[in-house]
Short mmCIF file of C-alpha atoms in Angstrom, two decimals:
data_model
loop_
_atom_site.label_atom_id
_atom_site.label_comp_id
_atom_site.label_asym_id
_atom_site.label_seq_id
_atom_site.Cartn_x
_atom_site.Cartn_y
_atom_site.Cartn_z
CA UNK A 72 154.13 16.06 -55.46
CA UNK A 73 157.07 18.83 -55.99
CA UNK A 74 154.78 21.40 -57.38
CA UNK A 75 155.97 23.69 -54.58
CA UNK A 76 159.47 23.75 -55.89
CA UNK A 77 158.25 24.13 -59.35
CA UNK A 78 156.16 27.36 -58.37
CA UNK A 79 159.28 28.62 -56.66
CA UNK A 80 161.46 28.26 -59.78
CA UNK A 81 158.81 29.47 -62.20
CA UNK A 82 157.97 32.68 -60.22
CA UNK A 83 161.86 33.42 -59.39
CA UNK A 84 162.60 32.97 -63.44
CA UNK A 85 159.73 35.09 -64.24
CA UNK A 86 160.54 37.96 -61.90
CA UNK A 87 164.26 37.95 -62.97
CA UNK A 88 163.25 38.24 -66.77
CA UNK A 89 160.73 41.25 -65.83
CA UNK A 90 163.01 43.05 -63.80
CA UNK A 91 165.70 42.82 -66.79
CA UNK A 92 163.09 44.15 -69.05
CA UNK A 93 162.53 46.87 -66.54
CA UNK A 94 158.89 45.70 -66.39
CA UNK A 95 156.62 47.47 -63.59
CA UNK A 96 154.19 44.63 -63.33
CA UNK A 97 153.66 41.20 -64.67
CA UNK A 98 150.09 40.80 -66.15
CA UNK A 99 150.03 37.25 -66.94
CA UNK A 100 152.36 34.20 -67.71
CA UNK A 101 151.92 31.29 -69.82
CA UNK A 102 153.33 27.96 -68.69
CA UNK A 103 153.77 24.71 -70.88
CA UNK A 104 152.94 21.60 -68.97
CA UNK A 105 153.50 18.28 -70.43
CA UNK A 106 150.96 15.74 -70.16
CA UNK A 107 153.33 13.55 -68.24
CA UNK A 108 155.05 16.31 -66.53
CA UNK A 109 153.80 14.97 -63.16
CA UNK A 110 152.60 18.27 -62.15
CA UNK A 111 149.16 18.30 -60.86
CA UNK A 112 147.52 21.59 -62.24
CA UNK A 113 145.05 22.06 -59.16
CA UNK A 114 147.74 21.77 -57.01
CA UNK A 115 150.15 24.05 -58.86
CA UNK A 116 147.43 26.76 -59.16
CA UNK A 117 146.87 26.71 -55.35
CA UNK A 118 150.48 27.03 -54.60
CA UNK A 119 150.97 29.82 -57.60
CA UNK A 120 147.96 31.92 -55.91
CA UNK A 121 149.48 31.58 -52.42
CA UNK A 122 153.26 32.50 -53.55
CA UNK A 123 152.87 35.27 -56.02
CA UNK A 124 151.01 37.41 -53.37
CA UNK A 125 154.44 37.62 -51.86
CA UNK A 126 156.08 39.25 -55.02
CA UNK A 127 155.11 42.74 -55.41
CA UNK A 128 155.85 42.71 -59.18
CA UNK A 129 153.69 39.77 -59.71
CA UNK A 130 150.89 39.82 -57.31
CA UNK A 131 148.29 40.43 -59.86
CA UNK A 132 149.71 38.13 -62.41
CA UNK A 133 147.55 35.63 -63.95
CA UNK A 134 148.54 32.22 -64.81
CA UNK A 135 147.54 30.21 -67.84
CA UNK A 136 148.62 26.89 -68.55
CA UNK A 137 148.85 25.18 -72.02
CA UNK A 138 148.93 21.15 -72.01
CA UNK A 139 151.57 19.90 -74.34
CA UNK A 140 150.82 16.30 -75.64
CA UNK A 141 152.81 13.39 -74.83
CA UNK A 142 154.11 11.43 -77.68
CA UNK A 143 155.92 8.11 -77.65
CA UNK A 144 158.10 6.92 -80.48
CA UNK A 145 158.48 2.92 -81.36
CA UNK A 146 161.98 1.87 -82.07
CA UNK A 147 160.50 -1.29 -83.82
CA UNK A 148 157.85 0.27 -86.16
CA UNK A 149 159.01 3.66 -85.98
CA UNK A 150 155.57 5.18 -85.48
CA UNK A 151 154.65 7.51 -82.96
CA UNK A 152 151.54 7.43 -80.66
CA UNK A 153 149.77 9.15 -77.69
CA UNK A 154 151.54 8.21 -74.37
CA UNK A 155 148.44 8.97 -72.03
CA UNK A 156 146.11 6.43 -74.18
CA UNK A 157 148.59 3.57 -74.80
CA UNK A 158 151.36 3.78 -72.27
CA UNK A 159 154.60 1.92 -72.98
CA UNK A 160 153.56 -0.89 -75.24
CA UNK A 161 153.18 0.65 -78.74
CA UNK A 162 149.53 -0.08 -79.91
CA UNK A 163 150.67 -0.72 -83.72
CA UNK A 164 153.24 -3.66 -83.16
CA UNK A 165 153.19 -4.31 -79.43
CA UNK A 166 156.61 -3.64 -79.07
CA UNK A 167 158.11 -2.65 -75.27
CA UNK A 168 161.11 -0.82 -77.09
CA UNK A 169 159.67 2.79 -76.82
CA UNK A 170 160.62 6.00 -75.54
CA UNK A 171 159.13 9.37 -74.54
CA UNK A 172 159.47 12.27 -77.54
CA UNK A 173 157.58 14.74 -75.79
CA UNK A 174 155.04 15.41 -72.78
CA UNK A 175 157.65 16.05 -69.69
CA UNK A 176 158.05 19.73 -70.31
CA UNK A 177 157.64 22.42 -67.72
CA UNK A 178 158.32 25.53 -69.31
CA UNK A 179 157.46 29.04 -69.32
CA UNK A 180 156.45 30.12 -72.71
CA UNK A 181 155.94 33.89 -72.31
CA UNK A 182 154.96 36.51 -69.94
CA UNK A 183 152.87 39.92 -70.40
CA UNK A 184 154.31 42.80 -68.69
CA UNK A 185 153.58 46.41 -68.35
CA UNK B 203 154.21 54.77 -74.18
CA UNK B 204 155.16 53.87 -70.53
CA UNK B 205 152.24 51.75 -69.82
CA UNK B 206 152.26 49.54 -73.30
CA UNK B 207 151.67 45.81 -72.57
CA UNK B 208 154.61 44.00 -73.97
CA UNK B 209 154.80 40.25 -74.27
CA UNK B 210 158.27 38.72 -73.53
CA UNK B 211 159.01 35.23 -74.98
CA UNK B 212 160.86 32.98 -72.58
CA UNK B 213 160.54 29.48 -73.87
CA UNK B 214 162.51 27.94 -71.42
CA UNK B 215 162.45 25.01 -68.83
CA UNK B 216 161.38 26.11 -65.30
CA UNK B 217 164.48 24.10 -64.11
CA UNK B 218 166.90 25.90 -66.50
CA UNK B 219 168.29 28.05 -63.46
CA UNK B 220 168.74 24.73 -61.36
CA UNK B 221 170.67 22.93 -64.13
CA UNK B 222 173.02 25.61 -64.54
CA UNK B 223 173.74 25.96 -60.95
CA UNK B 224 174.15 22.16 -60.82
CA UNK B 225 176.65 22.12 -63.76
CA UNK B 226 178.72 25.13 -61.87
CA UNK B 227 178.65 23.32 -58.87
CA UNK B 228 179.89 20.05 -60.70
CA UNK B 229 182.66 21.82 -62.04
CA UNK B 230 183.90 23.73 -59.00
CA UNK B 231 183.68 20.08 -57.12
CA UNK B 232 185.81 18.50 -59.63
CA UNK B 233 188.35 21.27 -59.62
CA UNK B 234 188.84 20.65 -55.60
CA UNK B 235 188.93 16.77 -56.20
CA UNK B 236 185.55 16.37 -53.95
CA UNK B 237 182.88 13.82 -55.26
CA UNK B 238 179.43 14.48 -54.57
CA UNK B 239 177.23 11.33 -54.33
CA UNK B 240 173.49 12.13 -53.94
CA UNK B 241 171.75 9.24 -52.31
CA UNK B 242 167.87 8.84 -52.78
CA UNK B 243 165.31 6.31 -51.59
CA UNK B 244 161.90 6.17 -49.99
CA UNK B 245 161.50 6.82 -46.11
CA UNK B 246 162.41 3.53 -44.36
CA UNK B 247 164.56 1.92 -47.30
CA UNK B 248 167.73 1.98 -45.02
CA UNK B 249 169.59 5.09 -46.11
CA UNK B 250 171.20 5.95 -42.83
CA UNK B 251 171.95 2.29 -42.05
CA UNK B 252 173.54 1.49 -45.27
CA UNK B 253 175.58 4.84 -45.27
CA UNK B 254 176.88 3.96 -41.89
CA UNK B 255 178.19 0.57 -42.81
CA UNK B 256 179.80 2.03 -46.03
CA UNK B 257 181.33 4.95 -44.20
CA UNK B 258 182.80 2.63 -41.32
CA UNK B 259 184.67 0.67 -44.24
CA UNK B 260 185.69 3.31 -46.46
CA UNK B 261 186.75 6.24 -43.68
CA UNK B 262 190.34 5.17 -43.16
CA UNK B 263 191.25 5.69 -46.92
CA UNK B 264 188.98 8.60 -47.71
CA UNK B 265 188.02 11.60 -45.96
CA UNK B 266 184.33 11.62 -45.98
CA UNK B 267 181.49 14.06 -44.82
CA UNK B 268 177.66 13.52 -44.84
CA UNK B 269 175.02 16.22 -45.57
CA UNK B 270 171.58 15.01 -44.31
CA UNK B 271 168.30 16.91 -46.07
CA UNK B 272 165.17 16.73 -44.28
CA UNK B 273 162.23 18.97 -43.89
CA UNK B 274 162.82 19.02 -40.10
CA UNK B 275 164.59 17.52 -37.39
CA UNK B 276 168.58 16.54 -37.34
CA UNK B 277 168.07 12.80 -35.97
CA UNK B 278 170.11 11.44 -39.26
CA UNK B 279 172.62 13.98 -38.82
CA UNK B 280 173.31 13.12 -35.16
CA UNK B 281 172.84 9.21 -35.74
CA UNK B 282 175.71 9.05 -38.60
CA UNK B 283 178.16 11.41 -36.04
CA UNK B 284 177.61 8.80 -33.33
CA UNK B 285 177.77 5.68 -35.43
CA UNK B 286 180.77 6.80 -37.72
CA UNK B 287 182.63 9.80 -36.23
CA UNK B 288 182.71 11.35 -39.61
CA UNK B 289 181.48 15.16 -40.00
CA UNK B 290 177.77 15.42 -40.80
CA UNK B 291 175.78 18.40 -41.27
CA UNK B 292 172.03 18.85 -41.33
CA UNK B 293 170.14 20.86 -44.11
CA UNK B 294 166.50 21.66 -43.79
CA UNK B 295 164.56 21.99 -47.15
CA UNK B 296 162.07 24.55 -45.43
CA UNK B 297 158.97 22.04 -46.40
CA UNK B 298 159.95 21.15 -49.40
CA UNK B 299 160.27 17.57 -50.87
CA UNK B 300 163.69 17.76 -52.43
CA UNK B 301 167.12 19.34 -52.54
CA UNK B 302 168.05 21.64 -55.35
CA UNK B 303 171.55 22.86 -56.32
CA UNK B 304 171.40 25.96 -54.51
CA UNK B 305 170.75 24.33 -51.52
CA UNK B 306 173.35 21.97 -51.73
CA UNK B 307 175.68 24.64 -52.61
CA UNK B 308 174.90 26.19 -49.29
CA UNK B 309 175.41 23.00 -47.55
CA UNK B 310 178.94 22.46 -49.42
CA UNK B 311 180.12 25.77 -48.12
CA UNK B 312 179.88 24.73 -44.69
CA UNK B 313 182.66 22.02 -45.59
CA UNK B 314 184.82 24.66 -47.39
CA UNK B 315 188.48 24.16 -47.04
CA UNK B 316 188.35 20.94 -45.30
CA UNK B 317 189.64 18.90 -48.32
CA UNK B 318 186.88 16.36 -48.34
CA UNK B 319 187.13 13.37 -50.73
CA UNK B 320 183.70 12.03 -50.72
CA UNK B 321 180.56 14.19 -49.74
CA UNK B 322 177.40 11.80 -49.28
CA UNK B 323 174.12 13.87 -49.65
CA UNK B 324 171.52 12.12 -48.10
CA UNK B 325 168.45 13.48 -49.95
CA UNK B 326 164.86 13.72 -48.61
CA UNK B 327 163.12 10.32 -48.48
CA UNK B 328 161.15 10.28 -51.50
CA UNK B 329 161.12 8.66 -55.00
CA UNK B 330 159.26 11.31 -56.98
CA UNK B 331 160.76 14.94 -56.46
CA UNK B 332 164.30 14.51 -55.93
CA UNK B 333 164.66 13.00 -59.30
CA UNK B 334 163.42 16.31 -61.04
CA UNK B 335 165.91 18.33 -59.36
CA UNK B 336 169.78 17.97 -60.22
CA UNK B 337 171.52 18.88 -57.11
CA UNK B 338 175.01 19.13 -58.94
CA UNK B 339 175.97 15.74 -57.65
CA UNK B 340 178.94 13.65 -59.22
CA UNK B 341 176.69 10.62 -59.56
CA UNK B 342 173.23 9.72 -58.36
CA UNK B 343 172.42 6.39 -56.44
CA UNK B 344 169.43 5.12 -54.78
CA UNK B 345 168.32 2.30 -52.49
CA UNK B 346 165.30 0.25 -53.04
CA UNK B 347 164.33 -2.18 -50.04
CA UNK B 348 162.83 -5.55 -50.42
CA UNK B 349 159.60 -4.66 -48.63
CA UNK B 350 158.81 -2.02 -51.29
CA UNK B 351 158.32 -4.42 -53.99
CA UNK B 352 160.07 -5.36 -57.17
CA UNK B 353 157.82 -3.29 -59.23
CA UNK B 354 159.07 0.16 -58.10
CA UNK B 355 161.24 0.80 -61.15
CA UNK B 356 157.97 0.70 -63.37
CA UNK B 357 156.09 3.05 -61.04
CA UNK B 358 159.02 5.71 -60.52
CA UNK B 359 160.84 5.37 -63.92
CA UNK B 360 162.45 8.92 -63.54
CA UNK B 361 164.11 8.19 -60.47
CA UNK B 362 165.57 4.87 -61.94
CA UNK B 363 166.57 6.45 -65.10
CA UNK B 364 169.11 9.13 -63.63
CA UNK B 365 170.57 6.60 -61.09
CA UNK B 366 174.18 5.35 -61.73
CA UNK B 367 173.73 2.63 -59.05
CA UNK B 368 170.68 1.05 -57.69
CA UNK B 369 171.14 -0.65 -54.36
CA UNK B 370 168.54 -3.32 -53.64
CA UNK B 371 168.70 -3.44 -49.56
CA UNK B 372 167.10 -5.84 -47.03
CA UNK B 373 167.98 -9.18 -49.04
CA UNK B 374 168.17 -10.83 -45.68
CA UNK B 375 164.26 -10.60 -45.55
CA UNK B 376 163.69 -11.74 -49.14
CA UNK B 377 162.13 -15.26 -48.05
CA UNK B 378 159.38 -13.76 -46.44
CA UNK B 379 158.39 -11.47 -49.30
CA UNK B 380 157.07 -11.86 -52.77
CA UNK B 381 159.94 -10.05 -54.23
CA UNK B 382 161.44 -11.42 -57.20
CA UNK B 383 165.20 -9.90 -57.70
CA UNK B 384 165.70 -11.18 -61.34
CA UNK B 385 162.46 -9.42 -62.51
CA UNK B 386 163.42 -6.26 -60.50
CA UNK B 387 166.69 -6.23 -62.18
CA UNK B 388 165.20 -6.67 -65.48
CA UNK B 389 162.79 -3.77 -64.65
CA UNK B 390 165.68 -1.46 -63.67
CA UNK B 391 167.64 -2.25 -66.93
CA UNK B 392 164.54 -1.43 -68.97
CA UNK B 393 164.54 2.24 -67.48
CA UNK B 394 168.16 2.37 -67.30
CA UNK B 395 170.44 0.00 -69.35
CA UNK B 396 173.65 1.49 -67.93
CA UNK B 397 172.82 1.22 -64.09
CA UNK B 398 174.76 -0.92 -61.87
CA UNK B 399 172.54 -2.99 -59.46
CA UNK B 400 173.92 -4.42 -56.17
CA UNK B 401 171.91 -6.48 -53.89
CA UNK B 402 172.73 -6.05 -50.01
CA UNK B 403 171.75 -6.41 -46.63
CA UNK B 404 172.77 -3.38 -44.63
CA UNK B 405 171.79 -5.46 -41.60
CA UNK B 406 173.90 -8.45 -41.91
CA UNK B 407 176.58 -6.61 -44.11
CA UNK B 408 176.23 -8.87 -47.18
CA UNK B 409 177.07 -7.16 -50.47
CA UNK B 410 178.22 -3.96 -48.55
CA UNK B 411 181.95 -4.59 -49.74
CA UNK B 412 180.70 -4.44 -53.42
CA UNK B 413 178.96 -1.02 -52.84
CA UNK B 414 182.22 0.25 -51.35
CA UNK B 415 184.24 -0.80 -54.15
CA UNK B 416 182.06 0.67 -56.73
CA UNK B 417 182.19 4.00 -54.60
CA UNK B 418 186.06 3.75 -54.49
CA UNK B 419 186.35 3.25 -57.98
CA UNK B 420 184.20 6.11 -58.74
CA UNK B 421 185.92 8.60 -56.41
CA UNK B 422 189.16 7.50 -57.89
CA UNK B 423 187.84 8.20 -61.59
CA UNK B 424 186.37 11.48 -60.56
CA UNK B 425 189.91 12.59 -58.77
CA UNK B 426 191.92 11.17 -61.77
CA UNK B 427 190.23 13.01 -64.75
CA UNK B 428 190.55 16.60 -63.23
#
């Protein structure tokens, strides 16, 4: 739902790094999105394509999205499991005392520039 | 070698810039003795009505200002000004579903030099996006209203996990809804064991004094620990 804000932030951050590194053009950017980051990939891509055109240094920048797996930890049996598959309740011991280890990331991994 | 392709590793959260800005804003507000409260809720939960009640009870002891954030219009800013007399400014988010630290900072600049004790930021009505963006507030609070249902802490875990105070509003209509107050409190605590929960009715005024008490203490703590 807040893909627009995320796109603005991502493009600003990338543009800044590119300029700091005296790049002429950003060819591609790799983003890491956690499985439960609440960012919808299709919306994100649409907004990305709409916004990059307005940034000279980035107008041909291709976006690559890497999905990071969501993993939950169970405090009772101390095992980890797939969040998307099992949700909040531990599939091993049925405990509710669990918390998310990874999966919420919205990171910029790297960019390719000339 | 001018056109050589280079890969630059960044490995940073997209929100890194906003989080840094938010921390700087918090520090600046601390030095000025201004407490910034970020208020969130879904549309229609009773944000503006609750604010009006709370402000009218506190305005004689604290210098208060309100910043209204909406995608468009200034109906809330006008309503607050008419009903409380305190200064209120309207921020437009330019189509975005939330407010970030930069926008908050620009809003606060409009109140510069006025020695405000408490600035209340009424965020965009939404339980998803505002939770992702740190506004630089001293504390975050949210209002959940009875007609929305007691299961909301399960559906919007991030929102409930970042709020220091959860106000449950419209308890005057509890008899007409299948809203389980006890269960709701349990769900909130599941997401956030440290959250304070206060049931109120902004319409009848029930519980509003408790919200004022909480706020009074928070402002005192913020100013005292300079």
